XYZ file of N, CA and C in Angstrom:
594
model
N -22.809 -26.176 -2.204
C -21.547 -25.941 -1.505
C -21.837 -25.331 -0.136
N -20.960 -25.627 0.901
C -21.077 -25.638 2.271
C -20.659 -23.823 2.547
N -20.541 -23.579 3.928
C -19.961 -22.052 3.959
C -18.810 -22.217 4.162
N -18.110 -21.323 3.686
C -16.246 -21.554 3.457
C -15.622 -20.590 4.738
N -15.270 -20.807 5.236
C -14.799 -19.925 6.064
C -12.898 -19.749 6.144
N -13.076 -17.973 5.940
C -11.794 -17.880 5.885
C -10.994 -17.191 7.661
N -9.403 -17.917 7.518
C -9.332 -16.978 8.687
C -7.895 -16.320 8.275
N -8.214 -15.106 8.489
C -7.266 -13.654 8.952
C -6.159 -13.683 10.199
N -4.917 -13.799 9.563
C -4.079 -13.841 10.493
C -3.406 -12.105 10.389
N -3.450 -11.721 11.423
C -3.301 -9.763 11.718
C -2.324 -9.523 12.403
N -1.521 -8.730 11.811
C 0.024 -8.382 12.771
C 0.419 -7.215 12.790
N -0.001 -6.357 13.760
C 0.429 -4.778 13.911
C 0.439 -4.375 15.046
N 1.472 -3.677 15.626
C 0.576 -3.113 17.460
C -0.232 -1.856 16.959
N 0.142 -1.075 16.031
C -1.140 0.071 15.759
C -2.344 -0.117 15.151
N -3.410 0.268 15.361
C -4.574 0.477 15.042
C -4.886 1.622 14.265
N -3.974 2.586 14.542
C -3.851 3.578 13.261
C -2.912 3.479 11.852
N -2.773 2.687 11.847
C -1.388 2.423 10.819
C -2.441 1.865 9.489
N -1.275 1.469 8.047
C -1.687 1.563 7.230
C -2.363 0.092 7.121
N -1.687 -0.673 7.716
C -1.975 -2.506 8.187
C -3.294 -2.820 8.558
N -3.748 -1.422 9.056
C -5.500 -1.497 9.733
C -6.237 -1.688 8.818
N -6.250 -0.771 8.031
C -7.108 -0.494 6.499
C -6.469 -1.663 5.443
N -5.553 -2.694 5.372
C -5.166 -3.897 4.728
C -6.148 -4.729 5.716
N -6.484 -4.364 7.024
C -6.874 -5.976 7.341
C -8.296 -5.643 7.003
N -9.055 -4.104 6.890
C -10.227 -3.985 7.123
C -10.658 -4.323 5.534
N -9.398 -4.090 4.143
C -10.031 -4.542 2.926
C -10.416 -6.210 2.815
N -9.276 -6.765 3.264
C -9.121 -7.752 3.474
C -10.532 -8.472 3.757
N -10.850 -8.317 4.996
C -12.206 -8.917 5.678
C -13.411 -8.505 4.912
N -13.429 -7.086 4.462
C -14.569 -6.534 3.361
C -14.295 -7.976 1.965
N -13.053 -7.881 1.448
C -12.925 -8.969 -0.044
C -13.750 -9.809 0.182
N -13.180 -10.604 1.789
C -13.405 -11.839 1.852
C -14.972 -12.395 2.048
N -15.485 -10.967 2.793
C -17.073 -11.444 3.088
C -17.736 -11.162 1.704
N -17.707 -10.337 0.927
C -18.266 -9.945 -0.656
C -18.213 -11.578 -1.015
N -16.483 -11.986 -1.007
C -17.050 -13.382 -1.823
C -17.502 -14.529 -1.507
N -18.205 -13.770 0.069
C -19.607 -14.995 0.288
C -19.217 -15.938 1.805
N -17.184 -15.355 2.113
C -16.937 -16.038 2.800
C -17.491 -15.663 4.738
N -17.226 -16.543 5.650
C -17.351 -16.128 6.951
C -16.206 -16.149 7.416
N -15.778 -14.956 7.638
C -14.183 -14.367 8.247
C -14.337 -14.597 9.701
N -12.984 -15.350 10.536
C -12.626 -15.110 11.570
C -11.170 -14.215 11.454
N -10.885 -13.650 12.426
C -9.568 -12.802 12.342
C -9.036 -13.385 13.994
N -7.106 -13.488 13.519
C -6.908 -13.461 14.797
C -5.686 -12.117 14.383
N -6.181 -11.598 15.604
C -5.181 -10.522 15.539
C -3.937 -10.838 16.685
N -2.762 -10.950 16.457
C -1.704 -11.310 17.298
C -1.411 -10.531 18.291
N -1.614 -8.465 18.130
C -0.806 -8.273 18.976
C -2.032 -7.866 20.227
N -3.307 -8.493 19.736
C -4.545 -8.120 20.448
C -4.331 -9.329 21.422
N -3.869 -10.308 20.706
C -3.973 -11.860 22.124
C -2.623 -11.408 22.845
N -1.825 -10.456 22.650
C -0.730 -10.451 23.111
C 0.223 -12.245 22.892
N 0.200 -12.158 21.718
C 1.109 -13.720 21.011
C 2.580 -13.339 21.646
N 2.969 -14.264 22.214
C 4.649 -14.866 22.205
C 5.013 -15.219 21.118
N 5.677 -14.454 20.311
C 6.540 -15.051 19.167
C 7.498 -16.139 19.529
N 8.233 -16.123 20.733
C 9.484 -17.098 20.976
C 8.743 -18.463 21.687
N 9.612 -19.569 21.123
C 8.763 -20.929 21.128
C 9.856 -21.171 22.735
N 8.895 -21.668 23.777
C 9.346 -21.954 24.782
C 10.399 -23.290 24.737
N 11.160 -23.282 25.648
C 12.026 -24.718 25.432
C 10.682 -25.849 25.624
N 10.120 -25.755 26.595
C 9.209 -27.154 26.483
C 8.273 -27.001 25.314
N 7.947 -26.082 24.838
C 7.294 -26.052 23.456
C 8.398 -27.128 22.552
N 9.343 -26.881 22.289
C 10.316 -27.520 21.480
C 10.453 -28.661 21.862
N 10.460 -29.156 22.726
C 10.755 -30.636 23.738
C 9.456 -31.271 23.144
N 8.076 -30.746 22.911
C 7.241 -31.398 22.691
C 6.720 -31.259 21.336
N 7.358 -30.688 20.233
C 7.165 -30.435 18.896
C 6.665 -31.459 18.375
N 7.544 -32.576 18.294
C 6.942 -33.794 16.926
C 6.135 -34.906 17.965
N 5.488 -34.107 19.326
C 4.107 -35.079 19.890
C 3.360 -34.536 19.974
N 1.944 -35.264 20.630
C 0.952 -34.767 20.354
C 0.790 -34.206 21.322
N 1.683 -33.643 22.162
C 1.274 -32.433 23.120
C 1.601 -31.293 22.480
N 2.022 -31.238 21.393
C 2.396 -29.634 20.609
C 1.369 -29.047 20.869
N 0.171 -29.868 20.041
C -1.071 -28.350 19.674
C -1.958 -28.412 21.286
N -1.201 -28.418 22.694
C -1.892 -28.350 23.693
C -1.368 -26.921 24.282
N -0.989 -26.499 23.656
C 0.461 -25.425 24.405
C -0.992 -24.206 24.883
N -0.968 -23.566 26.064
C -1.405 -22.802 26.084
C -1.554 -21.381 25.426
N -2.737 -21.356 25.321
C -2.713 -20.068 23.549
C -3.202 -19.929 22.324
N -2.749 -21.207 22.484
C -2.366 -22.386 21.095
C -3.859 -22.871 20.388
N -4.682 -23.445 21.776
C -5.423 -24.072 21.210
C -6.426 -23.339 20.473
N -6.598 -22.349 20.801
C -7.674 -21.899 20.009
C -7.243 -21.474 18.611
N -6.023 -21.472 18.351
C -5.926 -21.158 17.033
C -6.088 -22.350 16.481
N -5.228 -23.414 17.010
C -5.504 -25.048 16.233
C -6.800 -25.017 15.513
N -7.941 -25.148 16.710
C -8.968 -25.110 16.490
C -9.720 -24.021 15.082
N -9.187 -22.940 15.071
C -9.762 -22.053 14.088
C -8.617 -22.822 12.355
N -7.630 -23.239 12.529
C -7.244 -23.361 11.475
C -7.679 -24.829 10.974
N -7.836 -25.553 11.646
C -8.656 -26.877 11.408
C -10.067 -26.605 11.035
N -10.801 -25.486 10.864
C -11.736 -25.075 10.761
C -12.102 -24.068 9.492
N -10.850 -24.019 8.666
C -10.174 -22.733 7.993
C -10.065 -23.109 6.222
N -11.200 -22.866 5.459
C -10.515 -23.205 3.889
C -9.775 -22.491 2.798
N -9.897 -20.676 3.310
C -9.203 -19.980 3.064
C -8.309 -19.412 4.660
N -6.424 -19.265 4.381
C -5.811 -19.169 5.135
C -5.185 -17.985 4.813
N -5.650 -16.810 5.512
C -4.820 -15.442 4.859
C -4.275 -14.454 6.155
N -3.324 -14.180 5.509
C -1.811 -13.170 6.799
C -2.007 -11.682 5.797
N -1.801 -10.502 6.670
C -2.556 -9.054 6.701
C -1.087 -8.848 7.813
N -0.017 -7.932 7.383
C 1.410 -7.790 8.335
C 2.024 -6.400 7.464
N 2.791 -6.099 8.294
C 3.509 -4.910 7.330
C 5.235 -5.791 6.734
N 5.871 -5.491 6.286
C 7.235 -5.779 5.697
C 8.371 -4.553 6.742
N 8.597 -4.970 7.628
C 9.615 -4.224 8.089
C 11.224 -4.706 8.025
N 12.327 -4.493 7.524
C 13.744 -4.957 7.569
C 13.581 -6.024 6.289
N 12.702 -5.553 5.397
C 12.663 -6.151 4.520
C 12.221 -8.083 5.172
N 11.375 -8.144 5.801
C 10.519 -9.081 6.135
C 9.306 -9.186 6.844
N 8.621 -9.936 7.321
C 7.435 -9.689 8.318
C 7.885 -9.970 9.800
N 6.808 -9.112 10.666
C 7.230 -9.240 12.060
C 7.299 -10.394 12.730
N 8.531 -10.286 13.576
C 8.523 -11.873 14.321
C 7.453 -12.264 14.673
N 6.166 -11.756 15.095
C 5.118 -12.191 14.984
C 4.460 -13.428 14.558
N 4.616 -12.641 13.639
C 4.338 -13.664 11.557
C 5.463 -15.302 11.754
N 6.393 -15.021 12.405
C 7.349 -16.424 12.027
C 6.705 -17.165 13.705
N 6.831 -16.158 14.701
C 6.398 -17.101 15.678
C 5.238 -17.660 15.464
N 4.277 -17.297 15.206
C 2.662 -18.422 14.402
C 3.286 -19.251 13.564
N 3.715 -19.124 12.456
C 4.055 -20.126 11.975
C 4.823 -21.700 13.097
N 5.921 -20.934 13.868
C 6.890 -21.926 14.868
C 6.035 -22.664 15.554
N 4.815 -22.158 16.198
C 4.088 -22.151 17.439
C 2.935 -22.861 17.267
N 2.133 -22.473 16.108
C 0.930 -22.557 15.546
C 0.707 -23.858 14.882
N 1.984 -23.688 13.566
C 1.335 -24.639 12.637
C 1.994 -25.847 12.970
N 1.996 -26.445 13.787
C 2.894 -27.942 14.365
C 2.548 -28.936 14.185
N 3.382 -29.749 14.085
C 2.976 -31.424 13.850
C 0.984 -31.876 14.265
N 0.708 -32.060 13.889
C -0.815 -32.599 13.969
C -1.669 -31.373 14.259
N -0.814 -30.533 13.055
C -2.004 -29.074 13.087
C -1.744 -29.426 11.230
N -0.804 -28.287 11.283
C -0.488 -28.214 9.440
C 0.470 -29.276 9.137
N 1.085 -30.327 9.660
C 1.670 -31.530 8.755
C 1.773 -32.597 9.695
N 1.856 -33.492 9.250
C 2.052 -34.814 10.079
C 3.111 -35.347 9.624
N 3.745 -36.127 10.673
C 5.621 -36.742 10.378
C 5.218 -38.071 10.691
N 6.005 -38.742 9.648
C 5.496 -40.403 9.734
C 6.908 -40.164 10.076
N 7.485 -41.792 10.625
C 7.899 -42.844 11.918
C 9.624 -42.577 10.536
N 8.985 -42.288 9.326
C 10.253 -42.714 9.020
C 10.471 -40.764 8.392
N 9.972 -40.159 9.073
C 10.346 -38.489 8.799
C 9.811 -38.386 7.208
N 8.890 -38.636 7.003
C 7.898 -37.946 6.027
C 7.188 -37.112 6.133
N 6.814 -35.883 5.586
C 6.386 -34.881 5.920
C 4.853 -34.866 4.850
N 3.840 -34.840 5.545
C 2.591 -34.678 4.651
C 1.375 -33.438 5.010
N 0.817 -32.919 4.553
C 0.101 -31.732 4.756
C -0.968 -32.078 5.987
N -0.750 -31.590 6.837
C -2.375 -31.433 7.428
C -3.120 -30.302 7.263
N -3.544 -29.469 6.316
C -4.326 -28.617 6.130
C -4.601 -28.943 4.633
N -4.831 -29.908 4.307
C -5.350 -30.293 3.347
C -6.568 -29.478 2.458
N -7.627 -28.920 3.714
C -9.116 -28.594 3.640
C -9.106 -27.049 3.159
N -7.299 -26.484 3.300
C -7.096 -24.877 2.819
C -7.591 -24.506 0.984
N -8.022 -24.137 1.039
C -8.340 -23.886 -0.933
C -7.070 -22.849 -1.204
N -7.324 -21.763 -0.533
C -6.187 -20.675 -0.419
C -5.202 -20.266 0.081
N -4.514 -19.515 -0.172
C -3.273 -18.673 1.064
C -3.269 -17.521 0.104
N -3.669 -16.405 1.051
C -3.538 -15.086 0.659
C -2.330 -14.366 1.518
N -1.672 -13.501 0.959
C -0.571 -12.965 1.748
C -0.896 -11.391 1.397
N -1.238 -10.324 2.469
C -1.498 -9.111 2.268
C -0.514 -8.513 2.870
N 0.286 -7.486 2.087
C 1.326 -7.030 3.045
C 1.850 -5.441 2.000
N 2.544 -4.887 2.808
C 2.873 -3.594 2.117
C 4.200 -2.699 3.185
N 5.344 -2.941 2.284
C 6.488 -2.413 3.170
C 6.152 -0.982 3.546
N 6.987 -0.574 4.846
C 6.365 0.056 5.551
C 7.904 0.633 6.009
N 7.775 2.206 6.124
C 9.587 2.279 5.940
C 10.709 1.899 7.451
N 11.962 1.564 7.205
C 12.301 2.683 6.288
C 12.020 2.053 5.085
N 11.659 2.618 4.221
C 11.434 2.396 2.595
C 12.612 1.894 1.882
N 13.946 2.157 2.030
C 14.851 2.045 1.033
C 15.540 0.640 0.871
N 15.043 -0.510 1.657
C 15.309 -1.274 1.271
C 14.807 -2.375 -0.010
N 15.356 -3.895 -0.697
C 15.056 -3.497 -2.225
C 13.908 -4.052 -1.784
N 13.005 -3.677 -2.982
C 11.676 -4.168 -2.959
C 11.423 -5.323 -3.647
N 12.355 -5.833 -4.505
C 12.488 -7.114 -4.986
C 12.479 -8.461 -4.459
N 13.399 -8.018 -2.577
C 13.299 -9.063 -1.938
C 12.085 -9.029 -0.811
N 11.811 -7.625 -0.807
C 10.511 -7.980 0.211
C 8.964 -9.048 -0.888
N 9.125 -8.568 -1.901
C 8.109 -8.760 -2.801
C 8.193 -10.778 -2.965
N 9.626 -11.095 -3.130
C 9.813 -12.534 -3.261
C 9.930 -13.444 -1.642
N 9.916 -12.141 -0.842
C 9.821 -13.141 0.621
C 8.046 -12.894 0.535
N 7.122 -12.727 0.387
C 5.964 -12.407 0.399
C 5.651 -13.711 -0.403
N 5.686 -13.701 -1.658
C 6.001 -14.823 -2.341
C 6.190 -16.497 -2.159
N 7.617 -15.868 -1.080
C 8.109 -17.706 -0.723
C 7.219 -17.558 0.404
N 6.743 -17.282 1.166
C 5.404 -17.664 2.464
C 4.752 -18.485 2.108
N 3.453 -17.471 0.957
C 2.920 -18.041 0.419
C 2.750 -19.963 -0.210
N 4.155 -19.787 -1.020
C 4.466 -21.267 -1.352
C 5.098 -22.205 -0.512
N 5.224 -21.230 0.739
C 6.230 -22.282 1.745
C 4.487 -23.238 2.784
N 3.669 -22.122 2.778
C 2.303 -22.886 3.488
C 1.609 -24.064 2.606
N 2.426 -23.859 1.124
C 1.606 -24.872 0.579
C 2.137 -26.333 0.511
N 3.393 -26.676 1.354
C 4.144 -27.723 2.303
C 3.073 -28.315 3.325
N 1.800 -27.617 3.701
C 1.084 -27.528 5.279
C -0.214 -27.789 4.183
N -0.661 -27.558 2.979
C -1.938 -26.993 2.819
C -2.122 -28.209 1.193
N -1.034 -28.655 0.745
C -1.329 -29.249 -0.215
C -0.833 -28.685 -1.748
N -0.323 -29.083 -2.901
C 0.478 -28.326 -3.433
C -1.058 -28.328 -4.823
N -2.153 -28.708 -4.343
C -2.792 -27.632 -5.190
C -3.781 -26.655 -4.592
N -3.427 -26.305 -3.405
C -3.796 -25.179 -2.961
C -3.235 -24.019 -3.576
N -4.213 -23.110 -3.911
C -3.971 -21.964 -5.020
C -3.351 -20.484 -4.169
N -2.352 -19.646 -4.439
C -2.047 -19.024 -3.385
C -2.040 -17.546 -4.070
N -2.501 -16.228 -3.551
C -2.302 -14.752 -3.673
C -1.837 -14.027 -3.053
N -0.769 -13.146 -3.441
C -0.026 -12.588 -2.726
C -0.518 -10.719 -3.459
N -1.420 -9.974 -2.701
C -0.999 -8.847 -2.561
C 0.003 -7.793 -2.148
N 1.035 -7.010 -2.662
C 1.867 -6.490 -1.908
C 2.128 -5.673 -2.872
N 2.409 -4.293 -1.976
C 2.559 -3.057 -2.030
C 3.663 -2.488 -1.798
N 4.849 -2.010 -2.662
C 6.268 -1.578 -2.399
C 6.583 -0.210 -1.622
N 7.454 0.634 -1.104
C 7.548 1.559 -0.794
C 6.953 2.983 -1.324
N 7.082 2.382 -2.637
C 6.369 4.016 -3.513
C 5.314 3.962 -3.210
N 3.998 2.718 -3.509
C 2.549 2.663 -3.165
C 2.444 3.007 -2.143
N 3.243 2.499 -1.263
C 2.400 2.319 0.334
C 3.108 3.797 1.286
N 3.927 4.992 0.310
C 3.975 6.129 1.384
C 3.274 7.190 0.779
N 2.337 6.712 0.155
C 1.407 8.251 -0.109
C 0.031 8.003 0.089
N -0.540 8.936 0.198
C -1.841 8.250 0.491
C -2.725 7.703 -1.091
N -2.925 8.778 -2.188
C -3.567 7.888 -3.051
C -2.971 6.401 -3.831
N -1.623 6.543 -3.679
C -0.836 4.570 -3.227
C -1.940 3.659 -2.369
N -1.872 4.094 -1.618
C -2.335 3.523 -0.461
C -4.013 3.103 -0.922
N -4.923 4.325 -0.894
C -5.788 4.015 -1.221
C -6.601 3.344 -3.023
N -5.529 3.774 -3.754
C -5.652 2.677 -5.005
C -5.184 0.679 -4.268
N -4.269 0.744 -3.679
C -3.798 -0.498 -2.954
C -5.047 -1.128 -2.364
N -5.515 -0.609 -1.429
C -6.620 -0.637 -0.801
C -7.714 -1.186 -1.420
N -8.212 -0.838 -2.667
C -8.914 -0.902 -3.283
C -9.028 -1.863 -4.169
N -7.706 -2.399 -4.568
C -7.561 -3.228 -5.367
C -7.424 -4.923 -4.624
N -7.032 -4.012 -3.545
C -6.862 -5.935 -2.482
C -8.306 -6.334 -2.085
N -9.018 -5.141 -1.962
C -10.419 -5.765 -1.910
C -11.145 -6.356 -2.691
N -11.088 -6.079 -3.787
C -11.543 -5.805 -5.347
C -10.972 -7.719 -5.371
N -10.226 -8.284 -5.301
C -9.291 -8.964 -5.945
C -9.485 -9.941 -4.723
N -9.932 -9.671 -3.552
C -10.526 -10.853 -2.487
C -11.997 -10.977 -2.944
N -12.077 -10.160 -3.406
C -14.001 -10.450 -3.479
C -14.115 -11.468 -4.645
N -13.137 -11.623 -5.221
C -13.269 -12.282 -6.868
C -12.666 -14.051 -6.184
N -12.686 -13.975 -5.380
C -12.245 -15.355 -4.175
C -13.490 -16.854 -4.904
């Protein structure tokens, strides 16, 4: 078997926050189980979440994946057999960030291709995985039921892009875990623990 390479999609503007130590288990799991991690961190490229009007004008051609920015992610996810997102849960979802990659990123002749008569078929075929690492982040009091099942539908919504037997994990951490610290660091521990077994 060939080297698998996974890539890390990272969404936080702090570097001190709890999201740091999710992306740093994260990349520890992933190299234990043998893989070669790239990371893109979003708020390090300074990413545009909002899809420009000519971005949209050129969606279902093949000037999508030319967009400036762009290409180098194309390139890393065409390159990518494990596909894993590392974000916090704020308003009970992930940061616009997280949806603008998806808008921006995964486009027609990246993650799916549209036949002539609007068929939709995977182009990331080559993904084995989708890992989703995430841990609400307060205010806390919203339910944790729906942050836990939007974490969830991601997951199964990439496997539209990736192939529906691509196998998918969703780590996530509710308000109680993720505001104390030994939460945190049992969490920690276990997302690593549980990437390494990849």
């Amino acid at each position: 078997m060939g080297v698998v390479t996974a890539l890390v999609v990272f969404t936080h503007p702090r570097p001190d926050q709890f999201a740091t130590a999710l992306l740093e288990a994260t990349v520890e799991g992933l190299s234990a189980a043998g893989h070669v991690v790239d990371v893109i961190d979003l708020y390090r490229d300074n990413f545009e979440a909002a899809m420009a009007p000519a971005e949209w004008r050129a969606y279902a051609t093949p000037a999508a994946t030319d967009t400036v920015g762009i290409e180098s992610y194309s390139r890393m996810l065409a390159g990518a057999d494990v596909l894993a997102f590392v974000f916090p849960m704020w308003w009970s979802g992930p940061p616009s960030m997280v949806k603008g990659f998806f808008d921006r990123a995964l486009v027609p002749g990246v993650a799916f291709r549209l036949a002539d008569n609007g068929r939709v078929s995977p182009g990331l075929r080559h993904v084995r995985r989708v890992v989703v690492v995430t841990a609400a982040e307060p205010p806390g009091n919203f339910p944790q039921r729906s942050t836990r099942q939007l974490a969830h539908a991601l997951g199964r919504s990439l496997r539209r892009a990736t192939g529906w037997r691509t196998r998918t994990l969703v780590c996530w951490a509710g308000p109680g875990e993720a505001s104390n610290e030994e939460g945190r660091r049992r969490f920690v521990s276990r997302t690593r623990d549980r990437l390494a077994g990849l």
